[in-house]
Amino acid sequence: MFVIDKKNNKIEKIRERTFNELGFKERSHLQEWLAQNPEALGEELLVIQKEFDGFNDTRERLDLLALDKHGDLVIIENKLDDSGRDVTWQVLKYASYCSSLSKKQIINIYQNYLTKIGSQLKAEDSISDFFDNTEIEEISLNKGLTQRVMMVAGNFRKEVTSTTLWLLNYKLRIQCFKVTPYSLGDQLFMNIEQIIPLKEAEEYSIDMAEKVQDDITSQEELKTRHIVRRDFWSKLLQTLNSKSNLFQNISPSKYNWIGAGSGMRGVGFNFVVSKNYGRCEVYIDRGDKDENKLIFDKLYSQKSEIETKFGEPLTWEKLDDKRASRVKYENNSVDVFKREDWDVMIDFMTDGMIRIENTFKDIIKDILKELNNEVKK
């Protein structure tokens, strides 16, 4: 691998290294890097525990336990410069242990992890956010035999790769990622490459998880929830549209959120409801984590002026461990499935949304201009 020096019209070789010679450790370095940036493994994952040892009658620990966007558990085992001979057997044991974890257990495992790392987030809310604000009751976790395995190492022994390729024939969902450190002067780099199955071939394979996604919960319960929410949104929009044009082109939805544009791509004015709250929010997700956090910081730098104009304090959630960020105004003593709460919710949410639009629209417009000017420079 080479670095291109445009100024001097030359290339400079980046030297391949090993983690050991650079002084990096498996647990304190590689594991932490992946825990903080699981998207390095090629997809959105929610890490719910490190060094998980919650297995009956065994003292074994798996490195990282995560959820994918289908609600399937992902067992992630890290080795440094060498996979060792027994890692395949090790991860298969972990997958079998985790196959019996219930939804309630998974939520408790994640809550313990959040508490351990000093986060104030609630596990149920964080999982709901990860699944695009889907209500926790409607999210299926660890359904059936859908557990996945990811092995990460600097090099994989033939015993491991041969066994992994054989297991793929039996529809086990297992991946190998080769991780390689490089150096250029004092700068250090790391490349993560999926080597099994080949990424191109994986795109044509059957995703077994899709077969179980329709069985999130009983269809009758879902149908009832969809009807209730659609009725609620119809009533809220009728009230709001008599006072504001913001949601004039938005239709009632079966989902637990509806949103309108703010004038900046990826920054929306959203309503969200559940059995625990009704809220309106500025939701920031332009597809790039760094850009989302930059916009949040620009808003937060004006927190005092914003809250003065809004008329009361807002809840500011940068969500450092997630891609998106938000600023919200929330009533957490209402339940959208209790129709007797609707009048209170609608008054609260329509008033809040009108004030959010009036408070944020010009500030967001200024931030957009500022970002565009920075791009031009």
Coordinates of C-alpha atoms in Angstrom, one line a residue:
M1 CA 0.0 0.0 0.0
F2 CA 1.3 3.4 -1.0
V3 CA 0.4 7.0 -0.1
I4 CA 0.1 9.5 -3.0
D5 CA 2.0 12.8 -2.6
K6 CA 0.3 15.1 -5.1
K7 CA 2.5 18.0 -4.3
N8 CA 5.7 16.2 -5.1
N9 CA 4.2 13.8 -7.6
K10 CA 5.4 10.6 -6.0
I11 CA 4.2 7.7 -3.9
E12 CA 5.5 6.6 -0.5
K13 CA 5.2 3.0 0.7
I14 CA 3.1 2.4 3.9
R15 CA 4.8 -0.3 5.9
E16 CA 2.9 -3.3 7.1
R17 CA 3.3 -4.0 10.8
T18 CA 2.1 -6.3 13.5
F19 CA 0.1 -5.3 16.6
N20 CA 2.7 -6.9 18.9
E21 CA 5.6 -5.0 17.5
L22 CA 3.6 -1.8 17.9
G23 CA 2.8 -2.6 21.5
F24 CA -1.0 -3.0 21.1
K25 CA -3.0 -5.5 23.1
E26 CA -6.0 -7.6 22.2
R27 CA -8.3 -6.5 25.0
S28 CA -7.3 -3.0 25.8
H29 CA -6.8 -1.9 22.2
L30 CA -8.3 -3.9 19.4
Q31 CA -11.4 -4.8 21.4
E32 CA -11.9 -1.2 22.5
W33 CA -11.6 0.1 18.9
L34 CA -14.2 -2.3 17.7
A35 CA -16.5 -1.6 20.7
Q36 CA -16.4 2.1 20.0
N37 CA -16.6 1.8 16.2
P38 CA -18.4 -1.4 15.3
E39 CA -19.2 0.0 11.8
A40 CA -15.6 -0.9 11.0
L41 CA -16.9 -4.4 10.5
G42 CA -19.0 -3.2 7.5
E43 CA -22.4 -2.6 8.9
E44 CA -24.4 -0.9 11.7
L45 CA -24.1 -2.9 14.9
L46 CA -25.1 -2.1 18.5
V47 CA -22.6 -3.4 21.0
I48 CA -24.5 -4.5 24.1
Q49 CA -21.7 -6.1 26.2
K50 CA -17.9 -6.5 26.5
E51 CA -16.3 -9.6 28.0
F52 CA -19.7 -11.2 28.4
D53 CA -19.6 -14.1 30.9
G54 CA -23.3 -14.6 31.6
F55 CA -23.2 -18.3 30.7
N56 CA -24.4 -21.0 33.2
D57 CA -21.8 -23.3 34.6
T58 CA -18.9 -21.9 32.6
R59 CA -16.3 -19.2 33.2
E60 CA -15.8 -18.4 29.5
R61 CA -16.0 -14.9 28.2
L62 CA -16.8 -13.7 24.7
D63 CA -15.1 -10.5 23.6
L64 CA -18.0 -8.5 22.2
L65 CA -21.7 -9.2 22.0
A66 CA -23.8 -7.0 19.6
L67 CA -27.1 -6.7 17.8
D68 CA -27.5 -6.3 14.0
K69 CA -30.3 -4.4 12.2
H70 CA -32.4 -7.6 12.0
G71 CA -32.3 -8.1 15.8
D72 CA -29.9 -11.0 15.6
L73 CA -27.1 -11.5 18.1
V74 CA -23.6 -11.1 16.8
I75 CA -20.8 -12.9 18.6
I76 CA -17.5 -11.0 17.9
E77 CA -14.2 -12.7 18.9
N78 CA -10.9 -10.8 18.5
K79 CA -7.5 -12.2 18.2
L80 CA -4.4 -10.1 17.7
D81 CA -1.8 -11.2 15.1
D82 CA -2.8 -14.8 15.0
S83 CA -6.2 -16.5 15.1
G84 CA -5.0 -19.5 17.0
R85 CA -6.2 -23.1 16.2
D86 CA -9.3 -23.2 18.4
V87 CA -11.1 -20.0 17.7
T88 CA -13.8 -21.6 15.5
W89 CA -14.7 -24.1 18.2
Q90 CA -14.7 -21.2 20.7
V91 CA -17.1 -19.0 18.8
L92 CA -19.4 -21.9 18.0
K93 CA -19.7 -22.6 21.8
Y94 CA -20.5 -18.9 22.4
A95 CA -23.1 -18.8 19.7
S96 CA -24.8 -21.9 21.2
Y97 CA -24.7 -20.4 24.7
C98 CA -26.3 -17.1 23.4
S99 CA -29.0 -18.9 21.4
S100 CA -31.1 -19.3 24.5
L101 CA -31.0 -15.6 25.5
S102 CA -34.5 -14.1 25.8
K103 CA -35.4 -10.6 24.8
K104 CA -35.6 -9.6 28.5
Q105 CA -32.2 -11.0 29.2
I106 CA -30.7 -9.2 26.2
I107 CA -32.1 -5.9 27.4
N108 CA -30.8 -6.5 30.9
I109 CA -27.4 -7.4 29.6
Y110 CA -27.3 -4.2 27.6
Q111 CA -28.5 -2.1 30.6
N112 CA -25.7 -3.6 32.7
Y113 CA -23.2 -2.6 30.0
L114 CA -24.6 0.9 29.8
T115 CA -24.3 1.3 33.6
K116 CA -20.8 -0.1 33.6
I117 CA -19.6 2.4 31.0
G118 CA -21.3 5.3 32.9
S119 CA -24.0 6.0 30.3
Q120 CA -27.3 7.5 31.4
L121 CA -29.1 5.9 28.5
K122 CA -31.9 3.4 29.1
A123 CA -31.3 0.1 27.2
E124 CA -34.9 0.0 25.9
D125 CA -34.7 3.5 24.5
S126 CA -31.3 2.9 23.0
I127 CA -32.4 -0.3 21.3
S128 CA -35.5 1.5 20.0
D129 CA -33.3 4.3 18.5
F130 CA -31.0 1.7 16.8
F131 CA -34.1 0.2 15.1
D132 CA -35.1 3.6 13.8
N133 CA -37.5 4.5 16.7
T134 CA -39.4 1.2 16.5
E135 CA -41.2 0.6 19.7
I136 CA -39.4 -2.0 21.9
E137 CA -42.5 -4.3 22.0
E138 CA -42.4 -4.6 18.2
I139 CA -38.7 -5.5 18.0
S140 CA -37.7 -9.1 17.8
L141 CA -34.4 -10.0 19.4
N142 CA -32.5 -13.3 18.9
K143 CA -35.4 -15.0 17.1
G144 CA -34.7 -18.7 16.4
L145 CA -31.4 -19.9 15.2
T146 CA -30.2 -16.6 13.7
Q147 CA -27.1 -16.0 15.8
R148 CA -24.1 -14.7 13.8
V149 CA -20.4 -15.0 14.3
M150 CA -17.6 -12.6 13.4
M151 CA -13.9 -13.5 13.9
V152 CA -11.3 -10.7 13.7
A153 CA -7.5 -11.4 13.6
G154 CA -4.3 -10.3 12.0
N155 CA -3.9 -13.7 10.3
F156 CA -6.1 -16.8 10.1
R157 CA -4.6 -20.3 10.3
K158 CA -5.7 -22.8 7.7
E159 CA -7.4 -24.9 10.3
V160 CA -9.7 -21.9 11.0
T161 CA -10.4 -20.9 7.4
S162 CA -11.0 -24.5 6.3
T163 CA -13.5 -25.1 9.1
T164 CA -15.2 -21.8 8.4
L165 CA -15.7 -22.5 4.7
W166 CA -17.1 -25.9 5.6
L167 CA -19.5 -24.4 8.1
L168 CA -20.8 -21.9 5.5
N169 CA -22.1 -24.9 3.5
Y170 CA -24.5 -25.5 6.4
K171 CA -25.9 -22.0 6.3
L172 CA -24.1 -20.9 9.5
R173 CA -23.6 -17.1 9.4
I174 CA -20.0 -16.7 10.0
Q175 CA -17.4 -14.1 8.8
C176 CA -13.7 -13.7 9.1
F177 CA -12.1 -10.2 9.1
K178 CA -8.4 -9.7 8.6
V179 CA -7.1 -6.7 10.4
T180 CA -3.7 -5.2 9.5
P181 CA -1.8 -2.3 11.0
Y182 CA 0.4 0.0 8.9
S183 CA 2.8 2.8 9.6
L184 CA 4.0 5.8 7.7
G185 CA 6.5 7.8 9.8
D186 CA 4.8 8.4 13.1
Q187 CA 1.3 7.9 11.7
L188 CA -0.5 4.5 12.2
F189 CA -3.2 3.1 10.0
M190 CA -5.4 0.0 10.2
N191 CA -7.2 -1.9 7.5
I192 CA -10.1 -4.3 8.1
E193 CA -11.0 -6.6 5.2
Q194 CA -13.6 -9.3 5.2
I195 CA -12.0 -12.4 3.7
I196 CA -14.6 -15.0 4.4
P197 CA -17.1 -15.1 2.8
L198 CA -15.8 -12.8 0.0
K199 CA -17.9 -9.6 0.2
E200 CA -18.9 -9.8 -3.4
A201 CA -20.2 -13.3 -3.1
E202 CA -22.0 -12.5 0.2
E203 CA -24.2 -10.1 -1.6
Y204 CA -25.7 -13.0 -3.6
S205 CA -26.3 -15.3 -0.6
I206 CA -29.6 -15.8 1.1
D207 CA -30.1 -13.7 4.1
M208 CA -31.8 -16.1 6.5
A209 CA -32.7 -13.4 8.9
E210 CA -35.2 -11.9 6.4
K211 CA -37.3 -15.1 6.8
V212 CA -38.0 -14.4 10.4
Q213 CA -38.4 -10.6 10.3
D214 CA -42.1 -10.8 9.6
D215 CA -42.6 -12.7 12.8
I216 CA -41.8 -9.8 15.0
T217 CA -44.8 -10.3 17.2
S218 CA -48.3 -11.6 16.6
Q219 CA -49.8 -10.1 13.5
E220 CA -53.1 -9.2 15.3
E221 CA -51.3 -7.2 17.9
L222 CA -49.3 -5.3 15.3
K223 CA -52.4 -4.6 13.3
T224 CA -54.1 -3.1 16.3
R225 CA -51.1 -1.0 17.1
H226 CA -50.9 0.3 13.6
I227 CA -54.6 1.2 13.6
V228 CA -54.3 3.1 16.9
R229 CA -51.2 5.0 15.8
R230 CA -52.8 5.9 12.4
D231 CA -55.9 7.3 14.2
F232 CA -53.6 9.3 16.6
W233 CA -51.6 10.8 13.8
S234 CA -54.8 11.7 11.9
K235 CA -56.1 13.6 14.9
L236 CA -52.7 15.3 15.7
L237 CA -52.2 16.4 12.0
Q238 CA -55.7 17.8 11.9
T239 CA -55.0 19.9 15.0
L240 CA -51.5 21.0 13.8
N241 CA -52.5 21.8 10.3
S242 CA -55.0 24.3 11.5
K243 CA -52.1 26.2 13.1
S244 CA -49.0 25.5 10.9
N245 CA -48.1 24.5 7.4
L246 CA -45.1 22.4 8.4
F247 CA -46.9 19.0 8.1
Q248 CA -49.4 19.9 5.4
N249 CA -48.0 17.3 3.0
I250 CA -47.5 14.6 5.6
S251 CA -50.0 11.7 5.8
P252 CA -50.9 9.6 8.9
S253 CA -48.6 6.6 9.4
K254 CA -48.9 3.2 11.0
Y255 CA -45.4 3.8 12.5
N256 CA -44.5 5.4 15.8
W257 CA -43.0 8.5 14.1
I258 CA -43.7 11.0 11.4
G259 CA -41.4 13.8 10.2
A260 CA -41.2 16.9 8.1
G261 CA -38.2 18.6 6.6
S262 CA -36.3 21.5 8.2
G263 CA -34.8 22.9 5.0
M264 CA -31.5 20.9 5.5
R265 CA -31.2 17.4 4.1
G266 CA -31.0 14.9 6.9
V267 CA -32.2 17.2 9.6
G268 CA -35.9 16.7 10.3
F269 CA -38.6 17.9 12.6
N270 CA -40.1 14.7 14.0
F271 CA -43.0 13.5 16.1
V272 CA -42.4 10.3 18.0
V273 CA -44.9 8.4 20.3
S274 CA -44.8 5.3 22.4
K275 CA -46.5 3.8 25.4
N276 CA -44.0 5.8 27.5
Y277 CA -43.8 9.3 25.9
G278 CA -44.9 11.7 23.3
R279 CA -42.2 14.0 21.9
C280 CA -41.2 16.4 19.2
E281 CA -37.6 16.6 18.2
V282 CA -34.9 17.9 15.8
Y283 CA -33.4 14.7 14.5
I284 CA -30.0 14.9 12.8
D285 CA -28.9 12.1 10.5
R286 CA -27.3 13.0 7.2
G287 CA -25.7 9.6 6.9
D288 CA -22.3 10.7 8.2
K289 CA -21.6 10.5 12.0
D290 CA -18.9 13.2 12.0
E291 CA -21.1 15.6 10.1
N292 CA -24.1 14.9 12.4
K293 CA -22.0 15.6 15.5
L294 CA -20.7 18.8 13.9
I295 CA -24.2 20.1 13.2
F296 CA -25.3 19.1 16.8
D297 CA -22.3 21.0 18.2
K298 CA -23.1 24.1 16.2
L299 CA -26.7 24.0 17.6
Y300 CA -25.4 23.3 21.1
S301 CA -23.1 26.3 21.0
Q302 CA -26.3 28.4 20.8
K303 CA -28.1 26.4 23.5
S304 CA -28.8 29.4 25.8
E305 CA -30.3 31.5 23.0
I306 CA -32.3 28.6 21.6
E307 CA -33.8 27.6 24.9
T308 CA -34.6 31.3 25.7
K309 CA -36.5 31.6 22.3
F310 CA -38.2 28.2 22.8
G311 CA -39.3 29.2 26.2
E312 CA -38.1 26.3 28.4
P313 CA -35.2 23.8 28.6
L314 CA -34.8 21.1 25.9
T315 CA -33.1 17.7 26.1
W316 CA -29.8 17.6 24.1
E317 CA -28.7 14.2 23.1
K318 CA -25.5 14.1 21.1
L319 CA -25.5 10.3 21.3
D320 CA -21.7 9.9 20.9
D321 CA -22.1 6.1 20.5
K322 CA -24.6 6.4 17.6
R323 CA -24.5 8.0 14.2
A324 CA -27.5 10.3 14.7
S325 CA -28.1 13.1 17.3
R326 CA -31.2 14.9 18.4
V327 CA -32.7 17.7 20.5
K328 CA -36.0 16.8 22.0
Y329 CA -39.0 18.1 23.9
E330 CA -40.8 15.2 25.6
N331 CA -43.7 14.4 27.9
N332 CA -42.8 11.0 29.4
S333 CA -46.1 10.5 31.4
V334 CA -48.4 9.6 28.5
D335 CA -49.2 6.5 26.5
V336 CA -50.3 6.7 22.9
F337 CA -52.3 3.4 23.3
K338 CA -54.5 5.1 26.0
R339 CA -56.9 7.2 24.0
E340 CA -57.7 9.2 27.2
D341 CA -54.1 10.6 26.9
W342 CA -54.5 11.8 23.4
D343 CA -55.8 15.4 24.1
V344 CA -52.9 16.0 26.5
M345 CA -50.4 14.6 24.0
I346 CA -51.7 16.5 21.1
D347 CA -51.8 19.8 22.9
F348 CA -48.2 19.2 24.2
M349 CA -46.8 18.0 20.9
T350 CA -48.4 20.6 18.5
D351 CA -47.4 23.4 20.8
G352 CA -43.9 22.0 21.0
M353 CA -43.5 21.5 17.3
I354 CA -44.7 25.0 16.4
R355 CA -42.1 26.4 18.9
I356 CA -39.4 24.0 17.6
E357 CA -40.0 25.2 14.0
N358 CA -40.0 28.9 15.0
T359 CA -36.9 28.4 17.1
F360 CA -34.7 26.2 14.8
K361 CA -35.6 27.0 11.2
D362 CA -33.5 30.1 10.8
I363 CA -30.6 28.7 12.8
I364 CA -30.6 25.6 10.7
K365 CA -30.7 27.7 7.6
D366 CA -27.6 29.6 8.8
I367 CA -25.7 26.4 9.6
L368 CA -26.5 25.1 6.1
K369 CA -25.0 28.2 4.5
E370 CA -22.0 27.9 6.8
L371 CA -21.4 24.3 5.7
N372 CA -21.9 25.1 2.1
N373 CA -19.3 27.9 2.3
E374 CA -16.9 25.6 4.0
V375 CA -17.2 23.1 1.2
K376 CA -16.6 25.8 -1.4
K377 CA -13.4 26.8 0.3

